[in-house]
mmCIF file of C-alpha atoms in Angstrom:
data_model
loop_
_atom_site.group_PDB
_atom_site.id
_atom_site.type_symbol
_atom_site.label_atom_id
_atom_site.label_comp_id
_atom_site.label_asym_id
_atom_site.label_seq_id
_atom_site.Cartn_x
_atom_site.Cartn_y
_atom_site.Cartn_z
ATOM 1 C CA UNK A 577 -116.152 -3.148 72.048
ATOM 2 C CA UNK A 578 -113.208 -4.814 73.754
ATOM 3 C CA UNK A 579 -111.618 -7.614 71.727
ATOM 4 C CA UNK A 580 -110.855 -10.975 73.293
ATOM 5 C CA UNK A 581 -107.273 -11.873 74.136
ATOM 6 C CA UNK A 582 -107.340 -14.570 71.440
ATOM 7 C CA UNK A 583 -108.417 -12.102 68.788
ATOM 8 C CA UNK A 584 -105.660 -9.712 69.890
ATOM 9 C CA UNK A 585 -103.204 -12.567 69.712
ATOM 10 C CA UNK A 586 -104.344 -13.400 66.172
ATOM 11 C CA UNK A 587 -104.015 -9.768 65.080
ATOM 12 C CA UNK A 588 -100.536 -9.649 66.640
ATOM 13 C CA UNK A 589 -99.406 -12.748 64.758
ATOM 14 C CA UNK A 590 -100.796 -11.428 61.468
ATOM 15 C CA UNK A 591 -98.983 -8.109 62.006
ATOM 16 C CA UNK A 592 -95.679 -9.423 63.382
ATOM 17 C CA UNK A 593 -94.974 -12.368 61.058
ATOM 18 C CA UNK A 594 -94.581 -10.278 57.846
ATOM 19 C CA UNK A 595 -92.356 -7.798 59.693
ATOM 20 C CA UNK A 596 -90.201 -10.643 61.041
ATOM 21 C CA UNK A 597 -89.862 -12.183 57.563
ATOM 22 C CA UNK A 598 -88.951 -8.835 56.002
ATOM 23 C CA UNK A 599 -86.444 -8.204 58.808
ATOM 24 C CA UNK A 600 -84.886 -11.658 58.282
ATOM 25 C CA UNK A 601 -84.434 -11.049 54.555
ATOM 26 C CA UNK A 602 -83.255 -7.487 55.162
ATOM 27 C CA UNK A 603 -80.692 -8.663 57.721
ATOM 28 C CA UNK A 604 -78.978 -10.944 55.225
ATOM 29 C CA UNK A 605 -79.137 -8.447 52.367
ATOM 30 C CA UNK A 606 -77.635 -5.681 54.502
ATOM 31 C CA UNK A 607 -74.976 -8.065 55.853
ATOM 32 C CA UNK A 608 -73.964 -9.190 52.359
ATOM 33 C CA UNK A 609 -73.682 -5.562 51.299
ATOM 34 C CA UNK A 610 -71.053 -4.982 53.982
ATOM 35 C CA UNK A 611 -73.179 -3.909 56.937
ATOM 36 C CA UNK A 612 -72.665 -7.007 59.076
ATOM 37 C CA UNK A 613 -71.046 -5.175 61.986
ATOM 38 C CA UNK A 614 -73.652 -2.413 62.452
ATOM 39 C CA UNK A 615 -76.549 -2.116 60.014
ATOM 40 C CA UNK A 616 -77.556 -5.791 60.058
ATOM 41 C CA UNK A 617 -77.902 -5.868 63.883
ATOM 42 C CA UNK A 618 -79.635 -2.466 63.726
ATOM 43 C CA UNK A 619 -82.164 -3.897 61.252
ATOM 44 C CA UNK A 620 -82.933 -6.768 63.635
ATOM 45 C CA UNK A 621 -83.283 -4.477 66.662
ATOM 46 C CA UNK A 622 -85.557 -1.989 64.841
ATOM 47 C CA UNK A 623 -87.772 -4.848 63.625
ATOM 48 C CA UNK A 624 -87.994 -6.303 67.140
ATOM 49 C CA UNK A 625 -88.915 -2.951 68.684
ATOM 50 C CA UNK A 626 -91.457 -2.259 65.913
ATOM 51 C CA UNK A 627 -93.068 -5.646 66.578
ATOM 52 C CA UNK A 628 -93.164 -4.889 70.312
ATOM 53 C CA UNK A 629 -94.779 -1.485 69.596
ATOM 54 C CA UNK A 630 -97.458 -3.067 67.386
ATOM 55 C CA UNK A 631 -98.233 -5.801 69.930
ATOM 56 C CA UNK A 632 -98.498 -3.231 72.736
ATOM 57 C CA UNK A 633 -100.860 -1.160 70.561
ATOM 58 C CA UNK A 634 -103.045 -4.158 69.715
ATOM 59 C CA UNK A 635 -103.335 -5.256 73.348
ATOM 60 C CA UNK A 636 -103.678 -1.689 74.552
ATOM 61 C CA UNK A 637 -100.756 -1.910 76.920
ATOM 62 C CA UNK A 638 -99.637 1.503 78.195
ATOM 63 C CA UNK A 639 -101.198 4.697 76.925
ATOM 64 C CA UNK A 640 -100.871 5.736 73.299
ATOM 65 C CA UNK A 641 -98.857 8.769 74.419
ATOM 66 C CA UNK A 642 -96.413 6.604 76.371
ATOM 67 C CA UNK A 643 -96.036 4.220 73.453
ATOM 68 C CA UNK A 644 -95.473 7.086 71.029
ATOM 69 C CA UNK A 645 -92.842 8.763 73.213
ATOM 70 C CA UNK A 646 -91.020 5.485 73.792
ATOM 71 C CA UNK A 647 -90.962 4.608 70.098
ATOM 72 C CA UNK A 648 -89.915 8.109 69.049
ATOM 73 C CA UNK A 649 -87.128 8.050 71.655
ATOM 74 C CA UNK A 650 -85.954 4.702 70.318
ATOM 75 C CA UNK A 651 -85.866 6.018 66.735
ATOM 76 C CA UNK A 652 -83.907 9.047 67.959
ATOM 77 C CA UNK A 653 -81.348 6.771 69.615
ATOM 78 C CA UNK A 654 -81.064 4.772 66.372
ATOM 79 C CA UNK A 655 -80.378 7.950 64.419
ATOM 80 C CA UNK A 656 -77.752 9.048 66.956
ATOM 81 C CA UNK A 657 -76.084 5.613 66.862
ATOM 82 C CA UNK A 658 -76.075 5.642 63.050
ATOM 83 C CA UNK A 659 -74.563 9.122 62.976
ATOM 84 C CA UNK A 660 -71.881 8.105 65.472
ATOM 85 C CA UNK A 661 -71.078 4.964 63.509
ATOM 86 C CA UNK A 662 -70.747 6.852 60.217
ATOM 87 C CA UNK A 663 -68.575 9.564 61.794
ATOM 88 C CA UNK A 664 -66.303 6.927 63.323
ATOM 89 C CA UNK A 665 -66.095 5.062 59.994
ATOM 90 C CA UNK A 666 -65.208 8.290 58.194
ATOM 91 C CA UNK A 667 -62.469 8.974 60.754
ATOM 92 C CA UNK A 668 -61.052 5.468 60.475
ATOM 93 C CA UNK A 669 -61.052 5.659 56.666
ATOM 94 C CA UNK A 670 -59.128 8.927 56.832
ATOM 95 C CA UNK A 671 -56.257 7.356 58.760
ATOM 96 C CA UNK A 672 -53.029 6.313 57.069
ATOM 97 C CA UNK A 673 -52.831 2.683 56.065
ATOM 98 C CA UNK A 674 -49.985 0.331 55.251
ATOM 99 C CA UNK A 675 -51.410 -2.113 52.758
ATOM 100 C CA UNK A 676 -49.500 -4.058 50.136
ATOM 101 C CA UNK A 677 -52.297 -3.569 47.612
ATOM 102 C CA UNK A 678 -51.635 0.182 47.584
ATOM 103 C CA UNK A 679 -48.137 -0.198 46.140
ATOM 104 C CA UNK A 680 -47.972 -0.127 42.354
ATOM 105 C CA UNK A 681 -45.248 -2.581 41.390
ATOM 106 C CA UNK A 682 -45.130 -1.200 37.873
ATOM 107 C CA UNK A 683 -43.008 1.668 39.162
ATOM 108 C CA UNK A 684 -40.259 -0.961 39.619
ATOM 109 C CA UNK A 685 -40.927 -2.805 36.368
ATOM 110 C CA UNK A 686 -37.731 -3.664 34.435
ATOM 111 C CA UNK A 687 -37.143 -2.021 31.050
ATOM 112 C CA UNK A 688 -39.988 0.373 31.798
ATOM 113 C CA UNK A 689 -39.703 4.139 31.195
ATOM 114 C CA UNK A 690 -39.158 5.989 34.468
ATOM 115 C CA UNK A 691 -38.704 2.768 36.456
ATOM 116 C CA UNK A 692 -37.191 3.114 39.947
ATOM 117 C CA UNK A 693 -35.324 -0.170 39.557
ATOM 118 C CA UNK A 694 -31.657 -0.137 40.645
ATOM 119 C CA UNK A 695 -29.013 -0.228 37.908
ATOM 120 C CA UNK A 696 -25.410 -1.388 37.683
ATOM 121 C CA UNK A 697 -22.714 1.131 36.826
ATOM 122 C CA UNK A 698 -21.762 -0.946 33.783
ATOM 123 C CA UNK A 699 -23.336 -3.837 31.825
ATOM 124 C CA UNK A 700 -23.466 -7.138 33.709
ATOM 125 C CA UNK A 701 -20.782 -9.685 32.945
ATOM 126 C CA UNK A 702 -23.466 -12.391 32.794
ATOM 127 C CA UNK A 703 -26.432 -12.402 30.399
ATOM 128 C CA UNK A 704 -29.380 -14.696 29.704
ATOM 129 C CA UNK A 705 -30.280 -14.579 26.025
ATOM 130 C CA UNK A 706 -33.256 -16.926 25.780
ATOM 131 C CA UNK A 707 -35.730 -18.947 27.869
ATOM 132 C CA UNK A 708 -35.004 -17.104 31.143
ATOM 133 C CA UNK A 709 -36.072 -18.733 34.435
ATOM 134 C CA UNK A 710 -39.600 -17.877 35.527
ATOM 135 C CA UNK A 711 -39.584 -15.651 38.617
ATOM 136 C CA UNK A 712 -42.089 -14.803 41.342
ATOM 137 C CA UNK A 713 -41.879 -13.617 44.920
ATOM 138 C CA UNK A 714 -42.812 -11.350 47.788
ATOM 139 C CA UNK A 715 -44.052 -7.833 47.162
ATOM 140 C CA UNK A 716 -41.194 -6.329 49.173
ATOM 141 C CA UNK A 717 -38.599 -8.184 47.082
ATOM 142 C CA UNK A 718 -40.010 -7.388 43.666
ATOM 143 C CA UNK A 719 -37.833 -4.246 43.244
ATOM 144 C CA UNK A 720 -34.773 -6.427 43.854
ATOM 145 C CA UNK A 721 -35.443 -9.287 41.474
ATOM 146 C CA UNK A 722 -36.715 -6.752 38.967
ATOM 147 C CA UNK A 723 -33.228 -5.197 39.149
ATOM 148 C CA UNK A 724 -31.710 -8.627 38.474
ATOM 149 C CA UNK A 725 -33.977 -8.982 35.431
ATOM 150 C CA UNK A 726 -33.031 -5.519 34.159
ATOM 151 C CA UNK A 727 -29.359 -6.465 34.411
ATOM 152 C CA UNK A 728 -29.282 -9.908 32.794
ATOM 153 C CA UNK A 729 -32.606 -10.798 31.087
ATOM 154 C CA UNK A 730 -33.506 -10.097 27.456
ATOM 155 C CA UNK A 731 -35.299 -6.771 27.148
ATOM 156 C CA UNK A 732 -39.061 -7.332 27.124
ATOM 157 C CA UNK A 733 -42.360 -6.232 28.683
ATOM 158 C CA UNK A 734 -42.326 -7.943 32.089
ATOM 159 C CA UNK A 735 -45.605 -6.783 33.641
ATOM 160 C CA UNK A 736 -45.662 -8.036 37.274
ATOM 161 C CA UNK A 737 -49.451 -8.461 37.160
ATOM 162 C CA UNK A 738 -49.616 -10.373 33.867
ATOM 163 C CA UNK A 739 -49.520 -14.098 34.633
ATOM 164 C CA UNK A 740 -50.147 -15.224 31.070
ATOM 165 C CA UNK A 741 -46.898 -16.289 29.385
ATOM 166 C CA UNK A 742 -44.886 -13.748 31.390
ATOM 167 C CA UNK A 743 -41.763 -15.123 33.126
ATOM 168 C CA UNK A 744 -41.457 -12.336 35.724
ATOM 169 C CA UNK A 745 -44.445 -11.735 38.015
ATOM 170 C CA UNK A 746 -45.166 -10.922 41.649
ATOM 171 C CA UNK A 747 -47.958 -12.766 43.441
ATOM 172 C CA UNK A 748 -46.951 -12.485 47.174
ATOM 173 C CA UNK A 749 -45.082 -14.923 49.398
ATOM 174 C CA UNK A 750 -47.874 -17.413 50.050
ATOM 175 C CA UNK A 751 -48.953 -17.703 46.411
ATOM 176 C CA UNK A 752 -45.355 -17.749 45.193
ATOM 177 C CA UNK A 753 -44.668 -20.860 47.269
ATOM 178 C CA UNK A 754 -47.821 -22.480 45.890
ATOM 179 C CA UNK A 755 -46.840 -21.649 42.327
ATOM 180 C CA UNK A 756 -43.295 -22.938 42.903
ATOM 181 C CA UNK A 757 -44.530 -26.286 44.233
ATOM 182 C CA UNK A 758 -47.027 -26.642 41.370
ATOM 183 C CA UNK A 759 -44.305 -25.999 38.772
ATOM 184 C CA UNK A 760 -45.747 -22.698 37.548
ATOM 185 C CA UNK A 761 -42.532 -20.816 38.309
ATOM 186 C CA UNK A 762 -38.848 -21.688 38.680
ATOM 187 C CA UNK A 763 -37.367 -19.361 41.319
ATOM 188 C CA UNK A 764 -39.125 -17.340 43.987
ATOM 189 C CA UNK A 765 -37.656 -14.543 46.115
ATOM 190 C CA UNK A 766 -39.047 -14.643 49.631
ATOM 191 C CA UNK A 767 -38.421 -14.997 53.323
ATOM 192 C CA UNK A 768 -37.804 -18.497 54.653
ATOM 193 C CA UNK A 769 -40.803 -20.820 54.329
ATOM 194 C CA UNK A 770 -43.244 -21.316 57.165
ATOM 195 C CA UNK A 771 -43.728 -24.733 58.751
ATOM 196 C CA UNK A 772 -46.924 -25.122 56.722
ATOM 197 C CA UNK A 773 -45.084 -24.335 53.478
ATOM 198 C CA UNK A 774 -42.345 -26.848 54.354
ATOM 199 C CA UNK A 775 -45.070 -29.414 55.000
ATOM 200 C CA UNK A 776 -46.721 -28.601 51.652
ATOM 201 C CA UNK A 777 -43.370 -29.182 49.932
ATOM 202 C CA UNK A 778 -43.007 -32.610 51.532
ATOM 203 C CA UNK A 779 -46.561 -33.551 50.568
ATOM 204 C CA UNK A 780 -45.790 -32.477 46.993
ATOM 205 C CA UNK A 781 -42.595 -34.544 47.006
ATOM 206 C CA UNK A 782 -40.478 -31.443 46.434
ATOM 207 C CA UNK A 783 -37.409 -30.217 48.312
ATOM 208 C CA UNK A 784 -37.117 -26.483 48.887
ATOM 209 C CA UNK A 785 -33.571 -25.285 48.164
ATOM 210 C CA UNK A 786 -32.810 -21.895 49.723
ATOM 211 C CA UNK A 787 -29.992 -19.637 48.481
ATOM 212 C CA UNK A 788 -29.383 -16.649 50.806
ATOM 213 C CA UNK A 789 -29.098 -13.497 48.684
ATOM 214 C CA UNK A 790 -29.490 -10.631 51.167
ATOM 215 C CA UNK A 791 -30.322 -9.548 54.697
ATOM 216 C CA UNK A 792 -33.271 -7.610 56.061
ATOM 217 C CA UNK A 793 -34.831 -6.501 59.351
ATOM 218 C CA UNK A 794 -38.243 -7.590 60.539
ATOM 219 C CA UNK A 795 -39.713 -4.496 62.161
ATOM 220 C CA UNK A 796 -42.602 -3.505 64.390
ATOM 221 C CA UNK A 797 -44.235 -0.103 64.119
ATOM 222 C CA UNK A 798 -46.765 2.059 65.924
ATOM 223 C CA UNK A 799 -48.533 5.342 65.302
ATOM 224 C CA UNK A 800 -46.151 8.276 65.628
ATOM 225 C CA UNK A 801 -48.380 9.692 68.401
ATOM 226 C CA UNK A 802 -47.701 6.634 70.542
ATOM 227 C CA UNK A 803 -45.030 7.588 73.145
ATOM 228 C CA UNK A 804 -43.618 4.045 73.155
ATOM 229 C CA UNK A 805 -40.441 3.919 71.030
ATOM 230 C CA UNK A 806 -38.892 0.627 72.130
ATOM 231 C CA UNK A 807 -40.038 -2.804 73.197
ATOM 232 C CA UNK A 808 -38.211 -5.881 74.388
ATOM 233 C CA UNK A 809 -38.478 -9.270 72.746
ATOM 234 C CA UNK A 810 -40.349 -10.487 75.813
ATOM 235 C CA UNK A 811 -42.871 -7.637 75.490
ATOM 236 C CA UNK A 812 -43.411 -8.461 71.813
ATOM 237 C CA UNK A 813 -44.176 -12.069 72.729
ATOM 238 C CA UNK A 814 -46.436 -10.930 75.582
ATOM 239 C CA UNK A 815 -48.386 -8.630 73.228
ATOM 240 C CA UNK A 816 -48.893 -11.248 70.539
ATOM 241 C CA UNK A 817 -49.774 -13.977 73.035
ATOM 242 C CA UNK A 818 -52.458 -11.699 74.498
ATOM 243 C CA UNK A 819 -50.835 -11.293 77.913
ATOM 244 C CA UNK A 820 -49.831 -7.632 77.501
ATOM 245 C CA UNK A 821 -52.979 -5.789 76.492
ATOM 246 C CA UNK A 822 -52.507 -2.128 77.503
ATOM 247 C CA UNK A 823 -49.832 0.335 76.364
ATOM 248 C CA UNK A 824 -49.532 1.547 79.963
ATOM 249 C CA UNK A 825 -47.878 -1.793 80.782
ATOM 250 C CA UNK A 826 -45.178 -0.957 78.211
ATOM 251 C CA UNK A 827 -44.561 2.636 79.325
ATOM 252 C CA UNK A 828 -47.254 4.232 77.169
ATOM 253 C CA UNK A 829 -50.700 5.700 77.725
ATOM 254 C CA UNK A 830 -53.632 3.921 79.288
ATOM 255 C CA UNK A 831 -54.916 2.561 75.974
ATOM 256 C CA UNK A 832 -55.800 -0.924 74.745
ATOM 257 C CA UNK A 833 -53.224 -2.472 72.409
ATOM 258 C CA UNK A 834 -54.603 -3.393 69.003
ATOM 259 C CA UNK A 835 -52.116 -5.928 67.662
ATOM 260 C CA UNK A 836 -52.560 -6.534 63.947
ATOM 261 C CA UNK A 837 -51.406 -9.670 62.186
ATOM 262 C CA UNK A 838 -51.022 -10.749 58.565
ATOM 263 C CA UNK A 839 -52.582 -13.579 56.624
ATOM 264 C CA UNK A 840 -51.354 -17.107 57.173
ATOM 265 C CA UNK A 841 -48.475 -18.028 54.871
ATOM 266 C CA UNK A 842 -47.269 -14.472 54.294
ATOM 267 C CA UNK A 843 -43.573 -13.889 54.894
ATOM 268 C CA UNK A 844 -44.149 -11.448 57.744
ATOM 269 C CA UNK A 845 -46.704 -13.669 59.524
ATOM 270 C CA UNK A 846 -44.304 -16.621 59.255
ATOM 271 C CA UNK A 847 -41.584 -14.458 60.809
ATOM 272 C CA UNK A 848 -43.873 -13.477 63.687
ATOM 273 C CA UNK A 849 -44.618 -17.139 64.332
ATOM 274 C CA UNK A 850 -40.881 -17.854 64.538
ATOM 275 C CA UNK A 851 -40.373 -14.973 66.995
ATOM 276 C CA UNK A 852 -43.113 -16.414 69.214
ATOM 277 C CA UNK A 853 -41.180 -19.704 69.516
ATOM 278 C CA UNK A 854 -43.186 -21.913 71.874
ATOM 279 C CA UNK A 855 -45.672 -19.183 72.843
ATOM 280 C CA UNK A 856 -49.209 -19.450 71.509
ATOM 281 C CA UNK A 857 -50.028 -16.731 69.003
ATOM 282 C CA UNK A 858 -53.375 -15.134 69.799
ATOM 283 C CA UNK A 859 -56.147 -14.734 67.237
ATOM 284 C CA UNK A 860 -55.762 -11.494 65.303
ATOM 285 C CA UNK A 861 -58.032 -8.751 66.731
ATOM 286 C CA UNK A 862 -58.732 -7.442 63.251
ATOM 287 C CA UNK A 863 -61.975 -6.667 61.434
ATOM 288 C CA UNK A 864 -63.539 -9.848 60.078
ATOM 289 C CA UNK A 865 -65.521 -10.028 56.842
ATOM 290 C CA UNK A 866 -67.942 -12.966 56.916
ATOM 291 C CA UNK A 867 -69.590 -14.663 53.973
ATOM 292 C CA UNK A 868 -72.932 -15.401 55.631
ATOM 293 C CA UNK A 869 -74.114 -17.831 52.965
ATOM 294 C CA UNK A 870 -71.167 -20.186 53.333
ATOM 295 C CA UNK A 871 -69.944 -19.326 56.801
ATOM 296 C CA UNK A 872 -66.446 -18.601 55.531
ATOM 297 C CA UNK A 873 -64.666 -15.836 57.425
ATOM 298 C CA UNK A 874 -62.116 -13.851 55.504
ATOM 299 C CA UNK A 875 -59.861 -12.097 57.963
ATOM 300 C CA UNK A 876 -58.479 -8.726 56.950
ATOM 301 C CA UNK A 877 -55.236 -7.542 58.475
ATOM 302 C CA UNK A 878 -54.243 -4.315 56.816
ATOM 303 C CA UNK A 879 -52.207 -2.072 59.066
ATOM 304 C CA UNK A 880 -54.645 0.839 59.309
ATOM 305 C CA UNK A 881 -52.855 3.325 61.464
ATOM 306 C CA UNK A 882 -54.948 3.386 64.639
ATOM 307 C CA UNK A 883 -53.225 5.349 67.396
ATOM 308 C CA UNK A 884 -53.298 2.278 69.652
ATOM 309 C CA UNK A 885 -52.171 -0.191 66.971
ATOM 310 C CA UNK A 886 -48.988 -2.159 66.542
ATOM 311 C CA UNK A 887 -48.118 -3.792 63.239
ATOM 312 C CA UNK A 888 -45.148 -5.435 61.580
ATOM 313 C CA UNK A 889 -43.465 -5.764 58.230
ATOM 314 C CA UNK A 890 -39.974 -5.825 56.753
ATOM 315 C CA UNK A 891 -37.820 -2.711 56.925
ATOM 316 C CA UNK A 892 -37.509 -2.045 53.197
ATOM 317 C CA UNK A 893 -41.219 -2.360 52.588
ATOM 318 C CA UNK A 894 -42.263 -0.220 55.578
ATOM 319 C CA UNK A 895 -39.591 2.458 55.192
ATOM 320 C CA UNK A 896 -39.286 2.756 51.396
ATOM 321 C CA UNK A 897 -41.888 0.960 49.271
ATOM 322 C CA UNK A 898 -44.852 1.941 51.438
ATOM 323 C CA UNK A 899 -43.435 4.650 53.637
ATOM 324 C CA UNK A 900 -45.846 6.552 55.885
ATOM 325 C CA UNK A 901 -44.969 9.579 57.977
ATOM 326 C CA UNK A 902 -47.676 8.444 60.411
ATOM 327 C CA UNK A 903 -45.699 5.346 61.402
ATOM 328 C CA UNK A 904 -42.856 5.018 63.886
ATOM 329 C CA UNK A 905 -40.484 2.049 63.755
ATOM 330 C CA UNK A 906 -39.757 0.553 67.165
ATOM 331 C CA UNK A 907 -36.346 -0.265 68.565
ATOM 332 C CA UNK A 908 -36.191 -3.845 69.851
ATOM 333 C CA UNK A 909 -34.139 -4.562 72.964
ATOM 334 C CA UNK A 910 -32.790 -1.033 72.626
ATOM 335 C CA UNK A 911 -31.500 -1.505 69.041
ATOM 336 C CA UNK A 912 -32.879 0.558 66.160
ATOM 337 C CA UNK A 913 -33.570 -1.274 62.880
ATOM 338 C CA UNK A 914 -31.181 0.166 60.272
ATOM 339 C CA UNK A 915 -28.616 -1.051 57.773
ATOM 340 C CA UNK A 916 -25.748 -0.920 60.250
ATOM 341 C CA UNK A 917 -27.568 -2.964 62.913
ATOM 342 C CA UNK A 918 -28.609 -5.429 60.195
ATOM 343 C CA UNK A 919 -25.056 -5.682 58.871
ATOM 344 C CA UNK A 920 -23.599 -6.249 62.354
ATOM 345 C CA UNK A 921 -26.427 -8.521 63.480
ATOM 346 C CA UNK A 922 -27.076 -6.310 66.520
ATOM 347 C CA UNK A 923 -30.753 -5.924 65.639
ATOM 348 C CA UNK A 924 -32.421 -9.064 67.063
ATOM 349 C CA UNK A 925 -34.813 -9.677 64.164
ATOM 350 C CA UNK A 926 -32.244 -9.648 61.389
ATOM 351 C CA UNK A 927 -33.062 -12.312 58.806
ATOM 352 C CA UNK A 928 -31.813 -13.579 55.478
ATOM 353 C CA UNK A 929 -34.084 -13.611 52.464
ATOM 354 C CA UNK A 930 -33.698 -16.188 49.748
ATOM 355 C CA UNK A 931 -33.941 -17.273 46.161
ATOM 356 C CA UNK A 932 -35.893 -20.536 46.488
ATOM 357 C CA UNK A 933 -36.171 -23.426 44.057
ATOM 358 C CA UNK A 934 -38.176 -26.640 44.285
ATOM 359 C CA UNK A 935 -35.405 -29.176 44.058
ATOM 360 C CA UNK A 936 -31.865 -28.727 42.724
ATOM 361 C CA UNK A 937 -31.750 -25.846 40.217
ATOM 362 C CA UNK A 938 -31.033 -26.490 36.561
ATOM 363 C CA UNK A 939 -27.702 -25.387 35.083
ATOM 364 C CA UNK A 940 -29.235 -22.147 33.783
ATOM 365 C CA UNK A 941 -30.929 -21.425 37.102
ATOM 366 C CA UNK A 942 -27.731 -22.175 39.036
ATOM 367 C CA UNK A 943 -25.712 -19.831 36.829
ATOM 368 C CA UNK A 944 -28.266 -17.093 37.516
ATOM 369 C CA UNK A 945 -28.126 -17.775 41.284
ATOM 370 C CA UNK A 946 -24.322 -17.728 41.219
ATOM 371 C CA UNK A 947 -24.433 -14.320 39.536
ATOM 372 C CA UNK A 948 -26.900 -13.002 42.168
ATOM 373 C CA UNK A 949 -24.452 -13.765 44.992
ATOM 374 C CA UNK A 950 -21.524 -12.410 42.959
ATOM 375 C CA UNK A 951 -20.264 -8.830 43.507
ATOM 376 C CA UNK A 952 -22.496 -7.554 40.677
ATOM 377 C CA UNK A 953 -25.628 -9.158 42.055
ATOM 378 C CA UNK A 954 -24.818 -8.035 45.588
ATOM 379 C CA UNK A 955 -24.230 -4.505 44.301
ATOM 380 C CA UNK A 956 -27.861 -4.478 43.185
ATOM 381 C CA UNK A 957 -28.933 -5.830 46.598
ATOM 382 C CA UNK A 958 -27.235 -2.830 48.230
ATOM 383 C CA UNK A 959 -28.478 -0.302 45.676
ATOM 384 C CA UNK A 960 -32.042 -1.505 46.053
ATOM 385 C CA UNK A 961 -31.878 -0.817 49.781
ATOM 386 C CA UNK A 962 -31.113 -4.179 51.332
ATOM 387 C CA UNK A 963 -27.966 -5.462 53.029
ATOM 388 C CA UNK A 964 -25.784 -7.894 50.990
ATOM 389 C CA UNK A 965 -25.073 -11.316 52.423
ATOM 390 C CA UNK A 966 -21.382 -10.998 51.656
#
């Protein structure tokens, strides 16, 4: 007996509503478990198609054979898409990555057995015997200020990750500036502050005092398989403003440029912003991780070594602390980034790095800073792998 259209409609609602509710809950669960980019949308699509299949069956639309073939074909496509996604994810995860979290700073820990920290040829002429200044800074500069500590601080266990009653730690540029302004540390070793960090200092009623202690190169790098070996300053600005989007436009292959950026407030991101001058920096085309419950997007910007990617860092970090044979440093305006081009200033992105205090340093802090820019301190700058300011 043929059912009425209203009865079919009722059956459809009874069948579809539970599936829709389960799909809604499943979407959020899968998304929160890290499947936002693929598995969450797949869950929604499968639920929608399943609902359509059930409704067609209830109303008797199309033949059962046609419905079965269509649904089986759809499931086959889902399996193929899932397999392709997992294979691509496995390939991406196998690629080299430049990520600050991979570097163990304990290998540069002062007074630590087997430490790689640079040493003076003879004991330092200056020593701090008690209550040493509290230090923090950028990851790339930790080996340097660790060498300063080894030379003049009292011997102790200075674990860079232990923030409880430990005067020598390493939290990263952005957090180091925050800790300096809040009075949690005395001296930080970083690149120059960003405009936002200068504004934070003014709001906190603090004056940032910068003492240049060494020189470094801000570098851009690509995958070693990328034929491009040099870019101009104008091309860098075009890439990061979103105007130059294909490597073919820069003498490379016909491949989209994936231009990675760093988190706001990091030393390297602040340097990129300064290079851009009055050009608008585009939004980073990086993978986004979204907290669906609060709507907060946490942008990730690790330099996973895609063959079409371009990333940036500082020379010491990219070439020594986190060296990768898969990366190729780019010449800028025809000048290679090396110690000689840094020393002469020929490399266009040569920058000073600083010991920074919030306000005039105390007598003990000033004595320490004076020693850092003395021949002994500058010897450690050179031995660590940087270029002295003097």
